[in-house]
Short mmCIF file of C-alpha atoms and ligand atoms in Angstrom, two decimals:
data_model
loop_
_atom_site.label_atom_id
_atom_site.label_comp_id
_atom_site.label_asym_id
_atom_site.label_seq_id
_atom_site.Cartn_x
_atom_site.Cartn_y
_atom_site.Cartn_z
CA MET P 1 13.05 -6.12 -20.30
CA GLY P 2 10.73 -3.48 -21.55
CA GLU P 3 9.05 -0.62 -19.83
CA VAL P 4 7.19 -0.41 -16.59
CA LEU P 5 3.98 1.31 -16.58
CA VAL P 6 3.46 2.36 -12.43
CA THR P 7 -0.32 3.76 -11.74
CA GLY P 8 -0.54 5.12 -9.01
CA GLY P 9 3.07 6.28 -8.87
CA ALA P 10 3.48 9.32 -7.06
CA GLY P 11 1.60 8.37 -4.51
CA TYR P 12 2.73 7.08 -0.85
CA ILE P 13 3.65 3.77 -1.83
CA GLY P 14 4.31 3.98 -5.29
CA SER P 15 6.94 6.50 -5.22
CA HIS P 16 9.26 4.04 -3.36
CA ILE P 17 8.66 1.85 -5.52
CA VAL P 18 9.07 3.79 -8.75
CA ARG P 19 12.39 5.05 -6.86
CA ARG P 20 13.12 1.73 -6.28
CA LEU P 21 12.81 0.71 -10.16
CA VAL P 22 14.70 3.06 -11.16
CA GLU P 23 17.65 2.02 -9.23
CA THR P 24 18.14 -1.13 -10.62
CA GLY P 25 17.70 0.57 -14.14
CA ARG P 26 14.40 0.13 -15.23
CA THR P 27 12.06 2.50 -17.74
CA VAL P 28 9.68 3.85 -16.02
CA VAL P 29 5.99 5.77 -16.80
CA VAL P 30 4.21 7.36 -13.85
CA ILE P 31 0.05 7.75 -14.50
CA ASP P 32 -1.54 9.29 -11.38
CA ASN P 33 -4.02 11.88 -11.49
CA LEU P 34 -2.21 13.69 -8.41
CA SER P 35 -5.41 13.24 -6.22
CA GLU P 36 -3.02 12.88 -3.54
CA GLY P 37 0.26 11.91 -5.08
CA SER P 38 2.58 14.87 -5.67
CA GLU P 39 4.74 15.48 -9.10
CA LYS P 40 7.91 16.06 -6.57
CA ALA P 41 7.33 12.14 -5.44
CA LEU P 42 9.34 11.16 -8.66
CA PRO P 43 12.75 11.01 -9.82
CA GLY P 44 13.72 14.21 -12.64
CA GLU P 45 13.90 10.99 -15.61
CA VAL P 46 10.60 9.31 -15.11
CA GLU P 47 7.71 10.15 -17.71
CA LEU P 48 4.48 11.41 -15.49
CA VAL P 49 1.02 11.05 -17.04
CA ARG P 50 -1.15 13.02 -15.23
CA SER P 51 -4.61 11.31 -15.69
CA ASP P 52 -7.08 9.18 -14.02
CA PHE P 53 -5.53 5.20 -14.70
CA ALA P 54 -8.72 4.08 -15.83
CA ASP P 55 -8.76 6.49 -19.05
CA ARG P 56 -9.48 4.31 -22.01
CA ALA P 57 -7.95 6.63 -24.62
CA ARG P 58 -4.88 7.99 -22.41
CA LEU P 59 -3.81 4.48 -21.59
CA ASP P 60 -3.93 2.78 -25.36
CA GLU P 61 -2.27 6.17 -26.14
CA LEU P 62 0.37 5.11 -23.52
CA PHE P 63 0.58 1.52 -24.01
CA GLY P 64 0.45 1.93 -28.66
CA LYS P 65 3.59 4.88 -28.02
CA ARG P 66 6.05 3.01 -25.46
CA GLU P 67 7.35 -1.02 -24.72
CA ILE P 68 5.74 -1.50 -21.92
CA ARG P 69 5.22 -5.19 -20.89
CA HIS P 70 4.74 -4.86 -17.21
CA VAL P 71 1.73 -2.97 -15.00
CA ILE P 72 2.37 -1.87 -11.54
CA HIS P 73 -1.51 -1.07 -10.39
CA MET P 74 -1.02 0.89 -7.16
CA ALA P 75 -4.32 3.89 -8.09
CA ALA P 76 -7.10 3.18 -5.92
CA LEU P 77 -8.97 4.32 -3.48
CA ALA P 78 -8.00 2.57 0.12
CA LEU P 79 -10.02 4.26 2.92
CA VAL P 80 -11.91 1.70 4.68
CA GLY P 81 -14.27 4.26 6.70
CA ASP P 82 -15.03 6.10 3.03
CA SER P 83 -15.69 2.84 1.59
CA VAL P 84 -18.09 1.97 3.72
CA SER P 85 -20.25 4.82 3.33
CA ASP P 86 -19.48 5.47 -0.33
CA PRO P 87 -19.41 1.46 -1.84
CA ALA P 88 -20.36 3.20 -5.30
CA THR P 89 -17.20 5.15 -5.41
CA TYR P 90 -15.46 2.44 -4.46
CA TYR P 91 -16.48 -0.45 -6.74
CA ARG P 92 -16.29 2.32 -10.00
CA GLN P 93 -12.82 3.25 -9.44
CA ASN P 94 -11.18 0.14 -7.46
CA VAL P 95 -13.26 -2.37 -9.81
CA VAL P 96 -14.74 -0.73 -13.10
CA GLY P 97 -11.03 1.09 -13.36
CA SER P 98 -9.16 -1.35 -12.76
CA LEU P 99 -10.88 -3.51 -15.16
CA ALA P 100 -10.50 -0.93 -18.05
CA LEU P 101 -6.97 -0.99 -17.09
CA LEU P 102 -6.29 -4.68 -17.46
CA GLU P 103 -8.57 -4.78 -21.07
CA ALA P 104 -5.95 -2.05 -21.97
CA ALA P 105 -3.07 -4.37 -20.83
CA ARG P 106 -4.40 -7.08 -22.44
CA GLU P 107 -4.93 -5.75 -25.81
CA HIS P 108 -1.14 -4.39 -25.96
CA GLN P 109 0.52 -7.43 -24.97
CA VAL P 110 1.31 -6.55 -21.50
CA GLU P 111 3.11 -9.66 -19.87
CA GLY P 112 2.53 -9.52 -15.83
CA ILE P 113 0.99 -7.19 -13.30
CA VAL P 114 1.41 -6.83 -10.09
CA PHE P 115 -1.47 -5.11 -7.85
CA SER P 116 -1.59 -3.82 -4.98
CA SER P 117 -3.99 -5.51 -2.73
CA THR P 118 -4.51 -5.20 1.44
CA ALA P 119 -4.98 -7.31 4.62
CA ALA P 120 -8.25 -6.30 4.39
CA THR P 121 -8.92 -9.11 1.60
CA TYR P 122 -9.78 -11.11 4.62
CA GLY P 123 -11.73 -9.84 7.02
CA ASN P 124 -11.84 -10.84 11.10
CA PRO P 125 -9.30 -13.28 11.49
CA VAL P 126 -9.86 -16.35 12.76
CA SER P 127 -6.13 -17.86 12.65
CA LEU P 128 -2.96 -16.07 13.77
CA PRO P 129 -0.66 -15.44 12.23
CA ILE P 130 -2.36 -14.90 8.93
CA ASP P 131 -1.41 -17.09 6.10
CA GLU P 132 -2.23 -16.98 2.35
CA GLU P 133 -4.58 -19.90 3.39
CA HIS P 134 -6.87 -18.07 5.70
CA PRO P 135 -10.68 -17.56 4.15
CA THR P 136 -11.07 -14.47 2.36
CA ARG P 137 -14.18 -12.71 4.31
CA PRO P 138 -13.89 -9.07 3.50
CA THR P 139 -15.71 -6.63 6.04
CA ASN P 140 -15.84 -3.78 4.32
CA PRO P 141 -16.15 -2.85 0.29
CA TYR P 142 -12.51 -1.47 0.15
CA GLY P 143 -11.49 -5.49 0.72
CA GLU P 144 -14.16 -6.34 -1.11
CA THR P 145 -13.02 -4.52 -4.12
CA LYS P 146 -9.21 -5.46 -3.72
CA LEU P 147 -10.09 -9.09 -3.72
CA ALA P 148 -12.80 -8.89 -6.24
CA PHE P 149 -9.43 -7.18 -8.64
CA GLU P 150 -7.66 -10.26 -7.56
CA ARG P 151 -10.18 -12.85 -9.00
CA ALA P 152 -10.48 -11.38 -11.75
CA LEU P 153 -7.08 -11.58 -12.52
CA SER P 154 -6.89 -14.57 -11.99
CA TRP P 155 -9.57 -15.09 -14.51
CA TYR P 156 -7.28 -13.38 -17.01
CA ARG P 157 -4.63 -15.61 -16.07
CA ASN P 158 -6.85 -18.48 -16.89
CA ALA P 159 -8.39 -17.16 -19.87
CA TYR P 160 -5.46 -15.06 -21.81
CA GLY P 161 -2.19 -16.15 -20.06
CA LEU P 162 -1.66 -12.70 -18.65
CA ARG P 163 0.65 -13.45 -15.37
CA TYR P 164 -0.05 -11.75 -12.02
CA VAL P 165 1.49 -11.08 -8.19
CA ALA P 166 -1.05 -9.83 -5.68
CA LEU P 167 0.59 -8.17 -2.66
CA ARG P 168 -2.03 -8.07 0.15
CA TYR P 169 0.21 -5.50 2.54
CA PHE P 170 -0.75 -5.12 6.29
CA ASN P 171 -0.12 -1.90 7.74
CA ALA P 172 3.07 0.08 5.69
CA ALA P 173 4.29 2.89 7.48
CA GLY P 174 7.24 4.59 7.70
CA ALA P 175 9.91 6.72 5.09
CA HIS P 176 12.53 6.89 2.83
CA PRO P 177 15.21 6.70 5.15
CA ASP P 178 16.78 9.78 2.99
CA GLY P 179 14.09 11.82 4.53
CA ASP P 180 12.85 13.41 0.92
CA ILE P 181 9.87 11.24 0.21
CA GLY P 182 7.06 9.95 2.43
CA GLU P 183 3.45 9.87 3.23
CA PHE P 184 1.47 12.98 3.20
CA ARG P 185 -2.75 12.87 2.52
CA ARG P 186 -5.02 16.02 2.74
CA ARG P 187 -7.39 13.76 5.17
CA GLU P 188 -4.48 12.20 7.42
CA THR P 189 -6.77 8.95 9.42
CA HIS P 190 -3.60 6.30 9.85
CA LEU P 191 -2.35 5.96 13.29
CA ILE P 192 2.07 7.23 12.72
CA PRO P 193 1.42 10.06 10.56
CA ARG P 194 -1.87 11.44 13.04
CA LEU P 195 0.73 10.73 15.71
CA LEU P 196 3.43 12.74 14.41
CA ARG P 197 1.95 15.23 12.75
CA GLY P 198 -0.33 15.98 16.06
CA ILE P 199 2.90 16.47 18.02
CA LEU P 200 4.73 18.84 15.14
CA ALA P 201 0.82 20.74 15.09
CA GLY P 202 1.51 21.47 18.74
CA GLU P 203 0.14 20.91 22.15
CA GLU P 204 -4.02 21.50 21.33
CA THR P 205 -4.15 18.08 19.02
CA VAL P 206 -4.97 15.33 20.68
CA VAL P 207 -5.65 11.94 18.43
CA PRO P 208 -8.28 9.43 19.77
CA ILE P 209 -7.35 5.97 20.29
CA PHE P 210 -10.15 3.85 18.76
CA GLY P 211 -10.77 1.42 21.09
CA THR P 212 -9.50 0.22 24.68
CA ASP P 213 -11.71 -2.77 25.38
CA TYR P 214 -10.24 -5.23 22.84
CA PRO P 215 -9.01 -9.03 23.73
CA THR P 216 -5.91 -7.79 23.71
CA THR P 217 -2.44 -6.94 25.89
CA ASP P 218 -3.44 -3.95 26.69
CA GLY P 219 -7.23 -3.49 24.85
CA THR P 220 -6.28 -1.70 21.96
CA CYS P 221 -5.98 -2.97 18.33
CA VAL P 222 -2.96 -5.24 17.29
CA ARG P 223 -1.27 -4.13 14.07
CA ASP P 224 2.13 -5.57 11.68
CA TYR P 225 3.73 -2.44 10.25
CA VAL P 226 5.40 -3.47 7.22
CA HIS P 227 8.21 -0.78 6.44
CA VAL P 228 7.29 1.13 2.36
CA VAL P 229 10.76 0.52 1.62
CA ASP P 230 10.32 -3.32 2.13
CA LEU P 231 7.38 -3.35 0.52
CA ALA P 232 8.79 -1.43 -2.84
CA GLU P 233 11.43 -4.28 -2.08
CA ALA P 234 8.89 -6.85 -3.02
CA HIS P 235 7.49 -4.91 -6.40
CA VAL P 236 10.67 -5.56 -7.69
CA HIS P 237 11.22 -9.10 -6.59
CA ALA P 238 7.69 -10.18 -7.82
CA LEU P 239 8.37 -8.14 -11.01
CA ARG P 240 11.50 -9.90 -11.47
CA ALA P 241 9.15 -13.46 -11.20
CA LEU P 242 6.99 -12.08 -13.88
CA GLU P 243 10.02 -11.23 -15.55
CA GLN P 244 11.67 -14.25 -15.72
CA GLY P 245 8.36 -16.66 -16.14
CA GLY P 246 8.40 -18.10 -13.26
CA MET P 247 5.34 -16.92 -11.61
CA GLU P 248 1.49 -17.81 -13.10
CA GLY P 249 -0.44 -16.00 -10.70
CA GLU P 250 -0.23 -15.90 -6.48
CA SER P 251 -1.38 -13.83 -3.78
CA PHE P 252 1.18 -12.91 -1.22
CA ASN P 253 1.49 -11.15 2.38
CA LEU P 254 3.35 -8.79 3.39
CA GLY P 255 4.30 -8.44 6.87
CA ASN P 256 7.04 -8.59 9.10
CA GLY P 257 4.80 -10.95 11.68
CA GLU P 258 5.06 -9.06 14.97
CA GLY P 259 2.21 -7.26 15.61
CA PHE P 260 2.34 -3.91 18.42
CA SER P 261 -1.04 -2.73 19.75
CA VAL P 262 -1.93 0.99 19.57
CA ARG P 263 -0.90 1.88 22.77
CA GLU P 264 2.71 0.48 21.80
CA VAL P 265 2.97 2.75 19.01
CA VAL P 266 2.15 5.23 21.03
CA ASP P 267 4.99 4.58 23.13
CA MET P 268 7.28 4.57 20.41
CA VAL P 269 6.92 7.49 19.18
CA GLY P 270 7.15 9.51 22.10
CA LYS P 271 10.31 7.43 22.43
CA VAL P 272 11.47 8.75 19.02
CA THR P 273 10.27 12.23 19.35
CA GLY P 274 11.43 12.80 22.67
CA ARG P 275 7.80 14.51 23.18
CA ARG P 276 4.81 12.56 24.52
CA PRO P 277 2.23 12.54 21.60
CA LYS P 278 -1.77 13.99 23.34
CA THR P 279 -4.31 11.07 23.04
CA GLU P 280 -7.50 10.23 24.33
CA ASP P 281 -9.15 7.23 25.12
CA ALA P 282 -12.23 6.86 21.95
CA PRO P 283 -15.00 4.34 21.12
CA ARG P 284 -13.97 1.83 18.81
CA ARG P 285 -13.81 2.54 15.40
CA ALA P 286 -16.27 0.94 13.10
CA GLY P 287 -14.51 -2.36 10.92
CA ASP P 288 -11.49 -2.31 12.93
CA PRO P 289 -10.82 -5.94 13.48
CA PRO P 290 -8.46 -6.43 17.01
CA ILE P 291 -4.94 -7.71 15.63
CA LEU P 292 -3.66 -8.56 12.07
CA VAL P 293 -0.13 -10.01 11.96
CA ALA P 294 0.79 -11.49 8.98
CA SER P 295 3.02 -14.37 7.85
CA ALA P 296 4.79 -13.99 5.32
CA ALA P 297 6.45 -17.22 4.78
CA ARG P 298 5.46 -17.65 1.16
CA ALA P 299 6.87 -14.34 0.38
CA ARG P 300 10.17 -15.27 1.78
CA GLU P 301 10.39 -17.94 0.28
CA ARG P 302 9.15 -17.89 -3.33
CA LEU P 303 10.14 -14.06 -3.99
CA GLY P 304 12.88 -13.83 -2.03
CA TRP P 305 11.57 -11.44 0.18
CA GLN P 306 13.55 -10.21 2.87
CA PRO P 307 12.46 -7.34 5.21
CA ARG P 308 15.61 -4.62 5.89
CA LEU P 309 13.96 -2.45 7.79
CA PRO P 310 11.93 -4.27 9.95
CA THR P 311 11.51 -2.67 13.99
CA LEU P 312 8.81 -0.73 15.14
CA GLY P 313 11.51 1.89 15.59
CA GLU P 314 13.12 2.37 12.40
CA ILE P 315 9.40 2.56 10.89
CA VAL P 316 8.99 5.45 13.33
CA GLN P 317 12.08 6.95 12.77
CA THR P 318 11.97 7.39 9.38
CA ALA P 319 8.31 8.17 9.36
CA TRP P 320 9.65 11.49 11.82
CA LYS P 321 12.95 12.28 9.89
CA TRP P 322 10.42 12.87 6.42
CA HIS P 323 7.72 14.43 9.12
CA GLU P 324 10.19 16.89 10.98
CA SER P 325 11.32 18.37 7.49
CA HIS P 326 7.95 18.28 5.23
CA PRO P 327 5.67 19.56 8.21
CA ARG P 328 3.27 20.75 5.19
CA GLY P 329 4.22 17.72 3.11
CA TYR P 330 5.73 18.47 -0.52
CA GLU P 331 4.88 21.63 -0.01
CA SER P 332 6.79 22.32 2.46
N1 LIG N 1 -5.88 4.27 15.43
C1 LIG N 1 -6.26 5.22 16.37
N2 LIG N 1 -6.42 6.53 16.41
C2 LIG N 1 -6.11 7.11 15.06
C3 LIG N 1 -6.14 6.27 14.11
C4 LIG N 1 -5.74 4.85 13.81
O1 LIG N 1 -6.63 4.62 17.43
O2 LIG N 1 -6.30 8.30 14.85
C5 LIG N 1 -6.38 2.78 15.13
C6 LIG N 1 -6.67 2.12 14.54
O3 LIG N 1 -8.21 1.91 15.09
C7 LIG N 1 -6.10 0.53 13.94
C8 LIG N 1 -4.85 1.06 14.43
O4 LIG N 1 -4.63 2.43 14.89
O5 LIG N 1 -6.12 -0.06 14.58
C9 LIG N 1 -3.60 1.24 12.93
O6 LIG N 1 -4.99 2.18 12.13
P1 LIG N 1 -4.71 2.80 10.67
O7 LIG N 1 -5.90 3.75 10.31
O8 LIG N 1 -3.14 2.89 10.77
O9 LIG N 1 -4.64 1.64 10.05
P2 LIG N 1 -6.05 0.31 9.48
O10 LIG N 1 -5.25 -0.69 10.14
O11 LIG N 1 -7.27 1.02 9.55
O12 LIG N 1 -4.88 0.20 7.77
C10 LIG N 1 -4.49 -0.31 7.40
C11 LIG N 1 -4.55 0.28 5.69
C12 LIG N 1 -5.92 -0.16 4.91
C13 LIG N 1 -5.99 -1.70 5.80
C14 LIG N 1 -6.37 -2.57 6.51
C15 LIG N 1 -5.89 -3.50 6.79
O13 LIG N 1 -4.28 1.72 6.29
O14 LIG N 1 -5.89 0.30 3.72
O15 LIG N 1 -4.62 -1.91 7.31
O16 LIG N 1 -6.48 -4.44 7.63
F1 LIG N 1 -6.68 -2.29 4.59
#
């Protein structure tokens, strides 16, 4: 089976993947600079290499001494707003950095790569739900850089036979049902953790609702929230498909196929926590498409992926369990 290298494995989604890989009996090595992630998010038996994922010398050393046959590439910058104001940094990390990893993987006989991609590769939807045949016209550098690397993967596959699966997440949310790993960023921009942390922080915290005049049922943006544990499971399926040789190179959407408006999420947070989050109507946030809903039929058919925690209630409940018990994240 060989060993699996997970870049960004100490981060929010990465740590859920690593836990699942260990449960399936795999030997996992994580490379993470801990800019967002935490060592405490990792199982004890996993080796953590604390480094930038694109450091060629460290990668050569790692590939040289371990039997790494597959890479799950999670490490990236992932904030849409930051990518618009600072595209250079996003291109450097997400494209140039990822190409360094790809070069090292190629030279060290890695067989396959699972890549963390995003719904932001599509841009503004021209049809819904969004399937993988939908045009890819990103509206921000974040989506552009992810798409650029997907294309690099496709050309590397053609030229060198390095196989890949790119997983395009819609809105990752929730936390492990055990309540001991979850989402925590120094600067939080995402809706569900913002609402939950706002409740924990007390009365004075008000969460803005970005845009109330969208062409949706209640005027707020609609998103397809998908549980992080289900995302993790999809990576295990993707890895298995690569290991079994049944996958040359393909992109897959991961979502539940159901959209919820910002106000519906606020209501669910109120219902789950028993406390009404404080919100205020605010102007639209630049770059937000009105509606993003996935068709994940291809992932179900070709990867055998089946979400186990598909409801918004389960997503918010598990997130609340984590935040309530970890009000300062892993420092709690
Ligand atoms: N929102 C608010 N108030 C907030 C935060 C968010 O109203 O304080 C709204 C946003 O405007 C959006 C929705 O809640 O309509 C969800 O926003 P998030 O920031 O939680 O997530 P995004 O949909 O912006 O982004 C997610 C991922 C990105 C990915 C994108 C795909 O975090 O990495 O989906 O389009 F690129």
